[in-house]
Amino acid sequence: MKPNRNPTVSAFSTPLLLLLCLITLYLITTISPSLFTISTTTSSSSPYHSLFLSLSSNTSASSHLRRLTSLPHIASSHADSLAASYVLSSFPFPSHSTSYSVLLSFPLLRSLSLLSPSSSPLRFSLTEIPAPSDPYSSLASLAVPTFHAYAHSGAVTAPLTYAYYGRVEDFDKLRSLGINVTGTVVLARYGKIFRGDIVKNSQDAGAAAVLVYSDYQDYAQGDVFPDGQWLPQTGVQRGSTLRMQGDPSTPGWSCRVGEEECERVDKEEIVRQGFMPAVPSLPISGKDGEELHKAIGGQVAPDDWQGREGSPVYHLGPGPGVVNLTYLGNETLRKIQNVFAVIEGKEEPDRYVLLGNHRDAWTFGAVDPNSGTASLLELAERLFKLQKKGWRPRRTIILCNWDAEEYGLIGSTEWVEENREVLTSRAVTYLNVDSAVHGPGYRASATPQLDALLIEASKMVKDPDNPSQTIYDSWISSSDSVPVGRLGGGGSDHAPFLQHIGVPSVDMAFGTGYPVYHSIFDDYSWMQKFGDPMFQRHVAAASIWGLVALRLADDEILPFDYVSYASELKRGVKTIEEATAGSPVILSPLYKSIEEFNAAATKINDEKKVLEKKFWGIPLRKDQSKLRELNDRLIMAERAFIDGQGLSGREWHKHLIYGTSKYDDYGSKPYPGIDDAIIEAKKLNTTDAWRSVQHEIYRAARAVKQSSLVLNGGLS
């Protein structure tokens, strides 16, 4: 070896070598181990997520739907049990079922006659007539007869009054016209609001009974099934009139099958509390509704209350037409069963991303709900294929298939009530798809921190009706911004997760409604002809549903954005400001708390950016304890909007930011407690009533402040 002739190099070579060693050690200890080993952690750019999209199968979705809709399968029936077994066996992951004993309702006797002093009574058959050319016509008689679940039993003979859609404002209009509905049978149209609220509003107005029909103008705008998508003349919309979530006999708690000692509330108390109607009601067809309109005289109804061209002129009544309505129902304890599949997470198995859909149907349920069930099963098959290729989620994914949703979200609510504390501490999100496909056009509603995630996912999935563009492209084509709706209504299984325990939630579907809803015509043939002939919408629904779930299950940092939530909080206050203009209430406490919330949301976003830093484009290894703590704050911020006392008069509903409308269970309202109080204050216009509004404003402000503290992550 030759001696070193350069003393300068000799003087610096050792420090330089030491520096290089330190840099190498830094890289090894801080840069993602994926540089040196196969990574076991997926991220938003995971190749598995793209692969998920390529594994879709419209043939599989079609096959699942055909099997699920082979028979009418009302909750607790033998056919429903067969459908549960099919779902259980179709899940390719460890699966199980959980059963509850709940109070369900079935019809024993229904009759309706139009009485005439000059002729014999006109008796209505109350029967849907299937089309002979429909392949499912021979099975239609197996469906439950047309009825309203939990309708009050009784017999009423009284004159008819027409009340449009049966909304509060419709009865206000009748009063302004001098029409007294007390003691009459109200005839109201389906649409606009929840049928249970139609009955309740009629009852509050003094009606003795209620008939709800599907007006041709709303449900028969073209060729009827099987020649077209529209509801045939004899089609009837079944449905529940229960004005609460869950088993009405176990409000706030659950009762598993086999529990010998189980506290229950009796039916009379449920009626007294206003959760079940105190007057009889029946759903009837458009044909029967038109016949009854001919028997109503008195003032001509307003122009916008009239029917389609060619219909008789609608009058308001009361009378002279008189009807005899009889309904006898049977409320009885029955077994229902939820079905679950679990994909256990690797790094955070105690954090749950839940995907849910219900299985029970009033009839065949091709749209509602089994288009969603078929999509869920097709999605599960894709996840199983990913698993076989090496994927495993960071967090646990739970696939949920609920029973007895149609009666009042009973299966999901009983499960949430039973597992309340575990879910409160472990649930990340709940992603709901009730009816995946009604028709064309994607729509989604969510809690606002999930808006950006939905938008990102929509950019990755092709529009099933125009493959040259993405769902995102078609979604915003008619709007300046992506119209993510706010999720506050009680119309599906997201309600117990969001409104009762504060789990961030999503509800999504293709289409905005369909005319054969809850009738015998909602069968596989209708879906194949009109809803989704190529089953590409089912595939697209599963794709975007699955992508959102994968991001939530796999991303190291949860993709929540609370800055957008702050913007939505401000937007909601604007509606309150308009509604309280000229009143003595002040909104400054709420505005101040929202500013604090926005600052906290900005701060946690900055913290996320620090954790997401890269070195030469390579992700740095994250401190797992800091990562867990930050994610927990993102999860728990939504929980802070839950108030243990609940909404006044609706204590089960505990979310102070988003909830149902007091007079429409389908409707979503920002700050529902404030909205309820404003409605009451405008009726009474007293100091105490407006003081109640101010109290609700303070309550909401305190909830927003609590959420800010959670996001900040420290004690005051």
XYZ file of C-alpha atoms in Angstrom:
716
model
C 0.000 0.000 0.000
C 1.358 3.413 -0.945
C 1.508 6.052 1.803
C -0.965 8.952 1.599
C 0.834 11.941 0.055
C -2.132 14.407 0.606
C -2.321 15.594 4.202
C -5.502 17.669 3.486
C -7.482 14.604 2.445
C -6.111 12.738 5.391
C -7.258 15.496 7.726
C -10.862 15.520 6.437
C -11.471 11.906 5.348
C -12.408 10.644 8.798
C -15.001 13.399 9.558
C -16.390 13.075 6.026
C -16.746 9.339 6.400
C -18.415 9.847 9.763
C -20.866 12.327 8.241
C -21.739 9.896 5.438
C -22.335 7.177 8.002
C -24.644 9.448 10.023
C -26.628 10.371 6.907
C -26.973 6.706 5.995
C -28.090 5.874 9.522
C -30.629 8.733 9.388
C -32.050 7.438 6.125
C -32.336 3.904 7.430
C -34.064 4.961 10.637
C -36.380 7.654 9.295
C -37.319 6.839 5.729
C -40.166 4.441 5.086
C -38.957 0.844 5.356
C -40.521 0.247 1.946
C -37.121 1.272 0.518
C -35.526 -1.722 2.090
C -38.331 -4.235 2.644
C -41.749 -4.987 1.201
C -44.140 -2.471 2.785
C -47.077 -3.876 4.715
C -48.793 -0.501 4.962
C -50.919 0.769 2.111
C -51.731 4.410 1.432
C -53.938 6.524 -0.757
C -51.658 5.737 -3.694
C -51.642 2.019 -2.983
C -51.634 -0.104 -6.151
C -54.230 -2.260 -4.425
C -56.738 0.589 -4.675
C -56.350 0.774 -8.447
C -56.456 -2.981 -8.647
C -59.745 -2.952 -6.744
C -61.341 -1.057 -9.643
C -60.131 -3.590 -12.209
C -61.711 -6.542 -10.394
C -65.340 -5.483 -10.903
C -67.996 -7.850 -12.244
C -71.419 -6.747 -13.419
C -72.257 -10.436 -13.996
C -71.686 -11.113 -10.309
C -73.847 -8.150 -9.262
C -76.654 -9.328 -11.557
C -76.446 -12.894 -10.253
C -76.589 -11.775 -6.625
C -79.602 -9.563 -7.287
C -81.479 -12.328 -9.081
C -80.983 -14.673 -6.124
C -81.854 -12.096 -3.487
C -85.098 -11.068 -5.218
C -86.383 -14.539 -6.045
C -89.127 -14.173 -3.399
C -90.771 -11.343 -1.477
C -88.867 -11.207 1.824
C -90.385 -8.998 4.482
C -88.447 -8.837 7.766
C -88.648 -11.967 9.973
C -90.243 -14.088 7.220
C -88.898 -17.450 6.092
C -87.862 -15.876 2.792
C -85.972 -13.184 4.714
C -84.170 -15.921 6.651
C -83.218 -17.594 3.358
C -81.858 -14.280 2.099
C -79.842 -13.891 5.316
C -78.355 -17.363 4.807
C -77.475 -16.454 1.234
C -75.645 -13.300 2.335
C -73.886 -15.199 5.126
C -72.650 -17.886 2.749
C -71.709 -15.341 0.057
C -69.392 -13.324 2.283
C -65.880 -14.669 1.570
C -64.572 -13.558 4.975
C -65.244 -14.790 8.532
C -68.920 -14.024 9.062
C -71.649 -14.385 11.652
C -75.206 -13.297 12.411
C -76.753 -11.583 15.422
C -80.457 -11.968 16.223
C -82.865 -9.737 18.129
C -86.416 -10.097 19.368
C -88.336 -7.026 18.199
C -91.899 -5.745 17.852
C -93.055 -5.913 14.235
C -96.445 -5.181 12.684
C -98.576 -7.139 10.216
C -102.070 -6.641 8.739
C -104.947 -8.884 9.769
C -107.921 -7.054 8.234
C -108.198 -4.162 5.756
C -111.290 -2.751 4.112
C -112.297 0.488 2.417
C -115.687 1.459 1.002
C -117.059 4.638 -0.519
C -120.595 5.135 0.726
C -123.327 6.671 -1.380
C -126.900 7.534 -0.316
C -128.217 6.681 -3.792
C -126.395 3.455 -4.553
C -124.649 0.513 -2.972
C -121.181 1.089 -1.473
C -118.157 0.976 -3.756
C -115.756 -1.518 -2.193
C -112.076 -1.180 -3.016
C -110.066 -4.372 -3.415
C -106.845 -2.886 -1.940
C -104.979 -5.354 -4.138
C -102.184 -4.789 -6.625
C -102.734 -6.538 -9.962
C -99.472 -7.888 -11.438
C -98.821 -7.742 -15.160
C -99.137 -11.233 -16.709
C -96.030 -10.632 -18.826
C -93.902 -9.936 -15.735
C -91.961 -13.152 -14.908
C -92.546 -12.499 -11.213
C -96.323 -12.090 -11.443
C -97.008 -15.620 -10.189
C -95.077 -14.878 -6.983
C -96.638 -11.495 -6.261
C -99.364 -13.010 -4.082
C -96.649 -14.057 -1.603
C -95.965 -10.418 -0.775
C -97.479 -8.885 2.347
C -100.813 -7.149 1.553
C -100.738 -3.386 1.142
C -100.658 -1.775 4.597
C -98.960 0.731 6.870
C -96.790 -0.935 9.486
C -97.746 0.094 13.057
C -100.972 1.721 11.826
C -103.586 2.124 14.542
C -106.348 -0.481 14.552
C -109.864 0.887 14.246
C -112.925 1.509 12.106
C -113.955 4.985 10.930
C -116.886 6.224 8.869
C -116.473 9.885 7.959
C -116.401 12.382 5.072
C -113.249 12.911 3.034
C -110.960 15.947 3.076
C -108.080 16.472 0.622
C -104.806 17.673 2.206
C -102.301 17.594 -0.695
C -99.028 16.077 0.674
C -100.126 16.187 4.300
C -97.401 18.629 5.348
C -97.778 21.115 8.170
C -97.997 23.940 5.636
C -100.747 22.083 3.753
C -102.910 21.939 6.864
C -102.117 25.605 7.525
C -103.388 26.333 4.006
C -106.614 24.414 4.653
C -107.187 26.374 7.853
C -106.597 29.638 6.000
C -109.291 28.576 3.521
C -111.725 27.795 6.307
C -111.528 24.007 5.896
C -111.908 22.044 9.129
C -110.525 18.501 8.916
C -111.601 17.511 12.425
C -113.351 14.138 12.406
C -112.785 13.581 8.680
C -110.749 11.031 6.746
C -107.793 12.850 5.201
C -106.804 11.928 1.646
C -103.152 12.840 1.067
C -100.599 12.209 -1.653
C -97.338 10.333 -1.225
C -94.201 12.385 -1.719
C -92.336 15.290 -0.123
C -92.323 13.915 3.440
C -92.199 10.650 5.405
C -95.550 8.791 5.440
C -95.471 8.534 9.240
C -95.380 12.319 9.395
C -98.293 12.548 6.941
C -100.336 10.473 9.388
C -99.064 12.399 12.437
C -99.744 15.804 10.860
C -103.252 14.652 9.912
C -103.822 13.330 13.420
C -102.630 16.618 14.942
C -105.041 18.491 12.667
C -107.926 16.451 14.087
C -108.396 13.799 11.396
C -110.106 10.536 12.353
C -108.204 8.440 9.764
C -105.815 8.839 6.835
C -105.588 7.472 3.288
C -102.316 8.009 1.404
C -102.221 7.409 -2.342
C -99.741 7.587 -5.245
C -100.991 10.383 -7.496
C -100.591 9.799 -11.230
C -98.881 13.176 -11.599
C -96.040 11.981 -9.364
C -95.864 8.255 -10.120
C -97.325 7.680 -13.619
C -95.780 10.293 -15.903
C -95.300 7.866 -18.798
C -95.735 4.237 -19.806
C -96.339 2.024 -16.796
C -94.545 -1.206 -15.952
C -93.880 -3.591 -17.669
C -93.945 -1.390 -20.798
C -92.341 1.530 -19.004
C -90.772 2.378 -15.675
C -93.828 4.043 -14.123
C -96.177 2.694 -11.455
C -99.273 0.836 -12.741
C -102.724 2.088 -11.752
C -103.123 -0.491 -8.985
C -99.607 -0.043 -7.585
C -99.434 0.770 -3.872
C -96.585 1.986 -1.702
C -96.329 -0.005 1.526
C -94.276 1.359 4.400
C -93.891 2.051 8.066
C -95.518 4.846 10.039
C -93.228 4.424 13.057
C -91.826 7.818 14.067
C -88.733 6.563 15.868
C -85.644 4.481 15.193
C -85.363 0.916 16.447
C -87.675 -1.510 18.194
C -90.458 0.645 19.667
C -90.779 -1.716 22.636
C -87.091 -1.299 23.629
C -86.302 2.410 23.087
C -82.610 3.008 23.759
C -81.708 -0.601 24.500
C -81.818 -3.954 22.705
C -83.172 -7.433 23.392
C -81.323 -10.409 21.946
C -83.185 -13.571 21.003
C -83.158 -15.883 24.035
C -83.021 -13.155 26.680
C -85.623 -14.196 29.234
C -85.616 -10.975 31.226
C -86.007 -8.063 28.848
C -87.661 -4.762 29.718
C -90.279 -3.627 27.225
C -92.565 -0.636 26.810
C -96.217 -1.489 26.110
C -97.989 -0.415 22.947
C -100.265 2.096 24.680
C -97.245 3.999 25.993
C -95.616 4.011 22.557
C -98.796 5.533 21.095
C -99.059 8.046 23.947
C -95.528 9.254 23.253
C -96.438 9.825 19.602
C -94.116 7.205 18.112
C -97.007 5.121 16.750
C -100.169 6.663 15.257
C -103.376 7.072 17.238
C -105.603 7.010 14.128
C -105.999 4.300 11.451
C -104.402 4.683 8.028
C -104.113 2.779 4.758
C -102.007 3.206 1.612
C -104.026 3.060 -1.609
C -103.369 3.112 -5.342
C -103.532 6.029 -7.745
C -106.625 4.471 -9.279
C -108.428 4.349 -5.923
C -107.221 7.829 -5.034
C -108.679 9.248 -8.242
C -112.011 7.536 -7.548
C -112.130 9.127 -4.090
C -111.312 12.554 -5.532
C -114.481 12.310 -7.625
C -116.471 11.988 -4.410
C -115.026 15.126 -2.784
C -116.822 18.437 -3.274
C -116.578 21.858 -1.720
C -113.939 24.414 -2.673
C -111.766 23.686 -5.680
C -108.214 22.861 -4.551
C -105.442 25.341 -5.451
C -103.917 24.946 -8.897
C -100.697 23.405 -7.602
C -102.726 20.834 -5.631
C -104.371 19.493 -8.801
C -103.517 16.239 -10.603
C -102.164 15.588 -14.063
C -103.937 16.573 -17.255
C -107.039 14.433 -17.692
C -107.559 13.858 -13.970
C -110.804 15.003 -12.356
C -110.795 18.438 -10.738
C -109.630 18.062 -7.145
C -111.768 19.630 -4.411
C -111.011 20.091 -0.727
C -114.166 18.836 0.975
C -115.129 17.909 3.592
C -117.433 15.458 1.838
C -119.885 14.922 0.471
C -118.140 11.613 -0.154
C -118.063 9.396 2.960
C -115.777 6.415 3.398
C -115.763 3.500 5.756
C -112.185 2.499 6.625
C -111.336 -0.511 8.772
C -107.885 -1.687 9.751
C -106.887 -4.387 12.220
C -103.190 -4.939 12.779
C -101.119 -7.419 14.728
C -98.088 -6.124 16.620
C -96.046 -9.137 17.648
C -92.524 -10.073 18.747
C -90.480 -11.587 15.925
C -86.885 -12.657 15.346
C -84.700 -10.591 13.032
C -81.064 -11.217 12.137
C -78.190 -9.000 11.098
C -75.303 -10.532 9.154
C -71.651 -9.425 9.416
C -68.315 -10.173 7.750
C -65.053 -9.007 9.329
C -61.721 -8.245 7.633
C -59.363 -7.751 10.535
C -56.908 -4.883 10.325
C -53.203 -5.483 10.723
C -51.896 -2.331 12.421
C -55.076 -1.020 14.055
C -57.505 -3.920 14.440
C -59.442 -1.976 17.094
C -60.460 0.776 14.653
C -63.538 -0.062 12.582
C -64.564 1.096 9.120
C -68.158 -0.078 8.712
C -70.048 -0.574 5.438
C -73.773 -1.246 5.701
C -76.870 -2.106 3.699
C -80.181 -3.640 4.717
C -81.611 -6.854 3.293
C -85.344 -6.951 4.170
C -87.883 -5.706 1.628
C -91.628 -5.045 1.574
C -91.854 -7.093 -1.627
C -89.125 -8.342 -4.002
C -86.820 -5.410 -3.259
C -84.843 -5.233 -6.514
C -84.109 -1.549 -6.000
C -84.874 -1.159 -2.318
C -82.710 -2.562 -0.853
C -81.148 -5.442 -2.735
C -79.416 -3.390 -5.406
C -77.345 -2.290 -2.418
C -76.981 -5.856 -1.104
C -75.804 -7.072 -4.517
C -73.271 -4.244 -4.664
C -72.059 -5.080 -1.159
C -71.495 -8.725 -2.088
C -69.729 -7.783 -5.331
C -67.531 -5.379 -3.353
C -66.730 -8.142 -0.844
C -65.625 -10.436 -3.667
C -63.189 -7.782 -4.890
C -61.731 -7.293 -1.411
C -61.235 -11.050 -1.131
C -59.326 -11.055 -4.426
C -57.153 -8.233 -3.089
C -56.511 -10.224 0.055
C -55.353 -13.205 -1.988
C -52.875 -10.869 -3.724
C -51.369 -9.769 -0.409
C -53.516 -6.840 0.693
C -54.545 -6.481 4.280
C -56.203 -3.377 5.681
C -54.513 -1.241 8.289
C -57.837 -0.947 10.152
C -60.622 -3.503 10.492
C -63.387 -3.438 7.864
C -66.820 -4.689 8.930
C -69.461 -5.459 6.286
C -72.961 -5.168 7.772
C -76.241 -6.470 6.359
C -79.195 -5.249 8.412
C -82.670 -6.678 8.932
C -85.991 -4.872 9.550
C -84.782 -1.516 8.231
C -88.126 -1.010 6.515
C -89.970 -1.072 9.822
C -87.873 1.705 11.335
C -84.110 1.041 11.013
C -84.607 -1.678 13.601
C -81.727 -4.077 12.887
C -79.045 -1.396 12.730
C -80.424 0.550 15.679
C -80.616 -2.488 17.966
C -77.014 -3.360 17.134
C -75.775 0.199 17.693
C -77.652 0.434 20.987
C -76.240 -2.893 22.146
C -72.662 -1.983 21.139
C -72.891 1.737 21.885
C -69.801 2.105 24.074
C -67.514 -0.049 21.921
C -68.574 1.735 18.744
C -68.201 5.132 20.373
C -64.568 4.396 21.136
C -63.629 2.410 18.018
C -65.772 3.279 14.972
C -63.986 5.400 12.360
C -66.831 5.828 9.865
C -70.071 4.276 8.705
C -70.640 4.065 4.926
C -74.260 3.351 4.013
C -75.731 2.217 0.720
C -79.431 1.464 1.015
C -80.688 1.215 -2.572
C -77.560 1.372 -4.694
C -79.396 1.915 -7.987
C -82.637 3.800 -8.670
C -81.533 5.027 -12.079
C -78.873 7.333 -13.577
C -76.953 10.033 -11.740
C -74.666 9.649 -8.737
C -75.598 11.335 -5.461
C -74.035 11.322 -2.031
C -74.674 12.844 1.365
C -72.152 12.936 4.184
C -70.847 14.635 7.258
C -68.667 17.452 5.867
C -65.220 16.153 6.873
C -65.726 13.385 4.284
C -66.638 15.645 1.336
C -63.106 15.833 -0.100
C -62.677 12.071 0.130
C -65.919 11.471 -1.788
C -64.804 13.922 -4.473
C -61.394 12.253 -4.819
C -62.974 8.815 -5.117
C -65.479 10.041 -7.714
C -62.575 11.145 -9.917
C -61.288 7.555 -10.083
C -64.501 5.804 -11.167
C -65.916 5.964 -14.677
C -69.457 7.210 -15.116
C -71.472 4.038 -15.893
C -73.691 6.021 -18.282
C -70.830 7.810 -20.058
C -67.506 5.926 -19.881
C -65.696 8.836 -21.547
C -65.868 10.728 -18.260
C -65.693 10.074 -14.544
C -68.467 10.183 -11.983
C -66.961 13.466 -10.815
C -67.327 14.992 -14.285
C -71.023 14.136 -14.515
C -71.638 14.985 -10.864
C -70.580 18.622 -11.268
C -71.916 19.129 -14.790
C -75.032 20.905 -13.567
C -73.521 22.683 -10.577
C -70.745 25.143 -9.756
C -69.601 22.859 -6.953
C -69.911 19.176 -6.139
C -73.348 18.861 -4.490
C -72.515 16.636 -1.526
C -75.695 16.647 0.527
C -75.783 16.938 4.265
C -76.637 13.760 6.095
C -79.262 14.446 8.732
C -82.405 12.624 7.646
C -83.588 9.432 9.302
C -84.455 7.524 6.143
C -81.795 4.820 6.346
C -79.309 2.966 8.525
C -76.793 5.796 8.848
C -79.137 7.411 11.391
C -78.188 5.415 14.525
C -74.490 5.787 13.769
C -74.556 9.529 13.141
C -77.500 10.870 15.102
C -77.253 8.612 18.140
C -73.506 8.117 18.708
C -71.784 10.610 16.387
C -69.907 8.409 13.904
C -68.886 10.262 10.683
C -71.123 8.837 7.962
C -71.887 8.670 4.245
C -74.952 7.623 2.247
C -74.735 7.184 -1.522
C -76.675 5.853 -4.517
C -77.331 6.214 -8.220
C -80.632 7.944 -8.987
C -82.954 9.995 -6.798
C -86.108 7.900 -6.613
C -88.183 5.487 -8.641
C -91.933 5.177 -9.186
C -92.473 1.504 -8.242
C -91.093 2.092 -4.718
C -92.348 -0.460 -2.132
C -94.777 -2.054 -4.602
C -94.852 -5.572 -6.057
C -93.400 -4.119 -9.256
C -89.999 -3.506 -7.627
C -88.653 -6.801 -8.983
C -85.650 -8.057 -10.929
C -87.475 -7.549 -14.209
C -87.955 -3.821 -13.491
C -84.260 -3.443 -12.654
C -83.170 -5.373 -15.737
C -85.380 -3.286 -18.022
C -85.180 0.189 -16.518
C -83.009 0.529 -13.434
C -79.710 -0.852 -14.682
C -79.951 -3.096 -17.763
C -76.190 -3.780 -17.957
C -75.630 -3.637 -14.168
C -72.859 -1.102 -14.688
C -74.389 1.246 -12.128
C -74.218 -1.534 -9.540
C -70.525 -1.941 -10.337
C -69.900 1.808 -10.157
C -71.698 1.999 -6.800
C -69.513 -0.814 -5.449
C -66.415 0.872 -6.878
C -66.843 4.250 -5.237
C -68.144 2.658 -2.019
C -65.112 0.392 -1.892
C -62.589 3.101 -2.759
C -63.823 5.322 0.046
C -63.663 2.360 2.428
C -60.127 1.457 1.316
C -58.869 4.983 1.898
C -60.409 5.038 5.367
C -59.086 1.582 6.202
C -55.592 1.923 4.675
C -54.427 5.541 4.886
C -52.010 6.092 7.756
C -53.553 9.518 8.397
C -57.326 9.502 8.139
C -58.509 11.575 5.133
C -60.772 13.878 7.168
C -60.981 17.619 6.499
C -62.644 19.655 9.227
C -61.977 23.004 7.525
C -64.803 22.155 5.131
C -66.890 21.264 8.182
C -66.334 24.790 9.521
C -67.621 26.232 6.241
C -70.758 24.108 6.493
C -71.291 25.178 10.103
C -71.252 28.801 8.946
C -73.641 28.021 6.100
C -76.064 26.466 8.574
C -75.983 29.551 10.800
C -76.981 31.688 7.827
C -80.261 29.768 7.585
C -80.823 30.336 11.319
C -80.039 34.022 10.878
C -82.660 34.354 8.170
C -85.256 32.458 10.225
C -84.698 34.624 13.321
C -84.514 38.025 11.612
C -86.290 40.583 13.772
C -86.304 38.323 16.838
C -84.502 39.026 20.143
C -82.036 36.129 19.795
C -78.303 36.644 19.270
C -76.105 34.345 17.205
C -72.685 35.683 18.232
C -71.955 32.753 20.611
C -72.388 30.322 17.731
C -70.360 32.403 15.292
C -67.545 32.724 17.834
C -67.431 28.977 18.471
C -67.295 28.303 14.718
C -64.302 30.635 14.352
C -62.558 28.677 17.108
C -63.499 25.449 15.345
C -62.066 26.716 12.052
C -58.793 27.611 13.769
C -58.610 24.152 15.367
C -59.373 22.487 12.019
C -56.619 24.509 10.335
C -54.192 23.595 13.116
C -54.795 19.864 12.833
C -54.435 20.072 9.047
C -51.014 21.664 9.622
C -50.144 18.830 11.993
C -51.103 16.343 9.288
C -48.758 18.077 6.826
C -45.872 17.768 9.268
C -46.479 14.043 9.640
C -46.750 13.686 5.864
C -43.327 15.280 5.173
C -41.072 13.559 2.686
C -37.279 13.397 2.245
C -36.273 13.600 -1.417
C -39.838 12.582 -2.284
C -39.744 9.587 0.023
C -42.215 9.394 2.967
C -40.516 9.572 6.354
C -41.257 6.983 8.967
C -44.014 8.380 11.173
C -44.068 8.367 14.939
C -46.824 5.792 15.497
C -47.909 7.198 18.863
C -48.330 10.681 17.359
C -50.119 9.188 14.382
C -52.557 7.299 16.589
C -53.223 10.344 18.764
C -53.886 12.593 15.762
C -56.221 10.057 14.154
C -58.118 9.671 17.420
C -58.750 13.417 17.472
C -60.033 13.270 13.895
C -62.394 10.440 14.837
C -63.620 11.881 18.121
C -64.301 15.425 16.904
C -67.638 14.270 15.478
C -68.553 12.633 18.795
C -68.328 16.041 20.476
C -71.476 17.128 18.595
C -73.417 14.527 20.577
C -75.353 15.857 23.565
C -76.409 13.270 26.130
C -79.777 14.977 26.723
C -80.683 14.755 23.039
C -83.061 17.013 21.159
C -86.025 18.337 23.106
C -88.891 15.876 22.728
C -86.702 13.627 20.548
C -84.117 12.495 23.070
C -82.827 9.540 21.029
C -81.548 12.054 18.452
C -78.428 13.459 20.099
C -76.508 15.178 17.292
C -76.844 18.951 17.682
C -75.480 19.866 14.248
C -77.310 17.563 11.836
C -80.616 15.793 12.384
C -84.067 15.133 11.060
C -86.751 17.729 10.669
C -89.302 17.554 13.457
C -92.119 17.333 10.889
C -90.389 15.124 8.280
C -88.202 12.185 9.264
C -86.720 12.099 5.750
C -85.645 15.744 5.858
C -82.211 16.911 7.028
C -81.822 20.079 9.077
C -78.698 21.913 10.257
C -78.914 22.667 13.980
C -82.133 20.650 14.407
C -82.633 21.702 18.049
C -82.516 25.373 17.075
C -84.830 24.739 14.127
C -87.388 22.958 16.343
C -87.318 25.836 18.829
C -87.750 28.464 16.093
C -90.825 26.697 14.706
C -92.354 26.656 18.192
C -91.400 30.273 18.895
C -93.033 31.477 15.683
C -96.222 29.686 16.676
C -96.337 31.064 20.213
C -94.345 34.293 19.825
C -93.760 34.550 23.572
C -90.688 35.630 25.534
C -90.244 32.135 26.925
C -90.429 30.575 23.468
C -87.708 32.853 22.106
C -85.677 32.236 25.248
C -85.799 28.544 24.346
C -84.385 29.380 20.918
C -81.519 31.247 22.588
C -80.891 28.260 24.868
C -80.606 25.960 21.847
C -78.149 28.378 20.222
C -75.965 28.233 23.333
C -76.208 24.421 23.365
C -75.024 24.201 19.766
C -72.235 26.704 20.423
C -71.004 24.629 23.361
C -70.998 21.479 21.215
C -68.946 23.203 18.512
C -66.504 24.430 21.160
C -66.155 20.901 22.555
C -65.307 19.642 19.080
C -62.675 22.385 18.748
C -61.061 21.242 21.993
C -60.950 17.669 20.672
C -59.269 18.792 17.447
C -56.741 20.870 19.396
C -55.888 17.847 21.485
C -55.210 19.557 24.778
C -56.938 20.572 27.954
C -58.087 24.127 28.527
